[in-house]
XYZ file of C-alpha atoms in Angstrom:
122
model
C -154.858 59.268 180.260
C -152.253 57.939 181.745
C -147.951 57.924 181.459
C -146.488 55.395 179.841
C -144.236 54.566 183.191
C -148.098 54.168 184.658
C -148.923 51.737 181.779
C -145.782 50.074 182.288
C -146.315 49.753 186.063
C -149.948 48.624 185.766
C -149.216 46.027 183.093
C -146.243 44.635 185.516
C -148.190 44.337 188.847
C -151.243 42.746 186.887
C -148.372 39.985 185.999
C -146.671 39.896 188.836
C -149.755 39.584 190.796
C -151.051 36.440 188.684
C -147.644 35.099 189.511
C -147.539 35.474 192.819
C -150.771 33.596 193.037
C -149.528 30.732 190.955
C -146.401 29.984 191.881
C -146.041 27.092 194.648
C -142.859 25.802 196.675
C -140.148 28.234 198.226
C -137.930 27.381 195.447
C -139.933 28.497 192.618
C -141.124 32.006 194.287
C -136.749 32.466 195.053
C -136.797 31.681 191.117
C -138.994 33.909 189.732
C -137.467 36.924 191.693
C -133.825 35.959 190.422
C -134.765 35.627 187.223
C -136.667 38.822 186.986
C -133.678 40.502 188.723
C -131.354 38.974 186.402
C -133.074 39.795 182.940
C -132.297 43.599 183.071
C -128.816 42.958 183.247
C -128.500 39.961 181.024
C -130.268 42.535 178.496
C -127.369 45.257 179.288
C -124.910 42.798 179.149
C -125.543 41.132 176.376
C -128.632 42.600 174.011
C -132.409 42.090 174.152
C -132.540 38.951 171.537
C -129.040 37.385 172.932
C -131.156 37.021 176.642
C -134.378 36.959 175.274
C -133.506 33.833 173.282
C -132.122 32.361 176.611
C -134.939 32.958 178.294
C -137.254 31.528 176.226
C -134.748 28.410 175.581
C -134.881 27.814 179.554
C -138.374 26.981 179.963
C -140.542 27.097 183.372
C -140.078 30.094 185.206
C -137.146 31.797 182.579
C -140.372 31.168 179.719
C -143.123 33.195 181.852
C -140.490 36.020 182.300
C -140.217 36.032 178.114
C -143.617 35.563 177.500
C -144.507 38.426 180.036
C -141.693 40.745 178.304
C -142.639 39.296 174.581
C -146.376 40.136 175.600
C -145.723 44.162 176.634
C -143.073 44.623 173.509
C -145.787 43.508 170.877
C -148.756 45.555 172.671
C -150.498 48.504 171.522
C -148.273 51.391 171.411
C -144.721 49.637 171.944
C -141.751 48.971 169.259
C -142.485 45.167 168.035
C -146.415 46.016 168.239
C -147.919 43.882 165.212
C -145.609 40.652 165.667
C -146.677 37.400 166.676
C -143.598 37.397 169.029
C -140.785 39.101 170.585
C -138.217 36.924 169.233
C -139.622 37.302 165.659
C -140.413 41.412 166.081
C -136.435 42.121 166.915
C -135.183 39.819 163.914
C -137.287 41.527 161.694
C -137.285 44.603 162.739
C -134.755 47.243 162.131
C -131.981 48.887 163.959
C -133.749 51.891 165.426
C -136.711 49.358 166.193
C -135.095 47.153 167.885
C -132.805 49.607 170.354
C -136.201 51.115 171.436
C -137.395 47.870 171.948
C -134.086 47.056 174.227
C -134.505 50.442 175.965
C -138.613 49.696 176.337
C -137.829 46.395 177.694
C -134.893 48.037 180.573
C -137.848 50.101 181.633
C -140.282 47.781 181.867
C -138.563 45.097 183.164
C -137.495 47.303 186.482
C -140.901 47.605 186.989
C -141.610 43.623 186.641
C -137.939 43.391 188.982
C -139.301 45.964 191.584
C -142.922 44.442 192.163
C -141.052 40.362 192.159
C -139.183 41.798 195.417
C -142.077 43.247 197.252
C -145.188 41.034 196.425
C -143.756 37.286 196.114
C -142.569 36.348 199.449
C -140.337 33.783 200.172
């Protein structure tokens, strides 16, 4: 059995990984590793759906960021688990659900932040 910071990490690096594979030019690796940096603090700044709707209203790069966050939030065992969505979980969702999923997504998303830096070289 394993933790959920474990879960977290394993479910990031898988991600990452693919990313890292698929990502071509110098400008969109730089990208991908702002963006990822960024999210966390756009969340603390301004809420999960406030930067989650941003993200997803970018496209490219800001879009696989959401869909990578939507995907863990709506997972087995996670706050918006059973939504089609993460935008759709949080405005459906109540108060208590959707601060966990805010403080889920923080966790997670250092994780995400953390492996950008060290496996996507620029």
């Amino acid at each position: 059995m394993q933790t959920m910071q474990q879960q977290r990490a394993k479910f990031a690096l898988t991600a990452v990984e693919q990313a890292a594979k698929t990502l071509v030019g110098e400008q969109s690796k730089k990208e991908y590793q702002s963006y990822a940096s960024a999210l966390p603090f756009m969340i603390h700044a301004n809420g999960l759906g406030q930067a989650a709707a941003f993200y997803r209203s970018k496209g490219d790069t800001h879009q696989e960021l959401y869909n990578l966050l939507s995907d863990w939030l709506i997972s087995k065992g996670q706050p918006l688990h059973g939504h089609k969505d993460l935008l759709v979980g949080i405005t459906i969702s109540d108060m208590h659900t959707y601060l966990a999923a805010q403080a889920e997504a923080m966790a997670f998303l250092e994780w995400v932040k953390r492996f950008a830096n060290a496996l996507i070289e620029t």
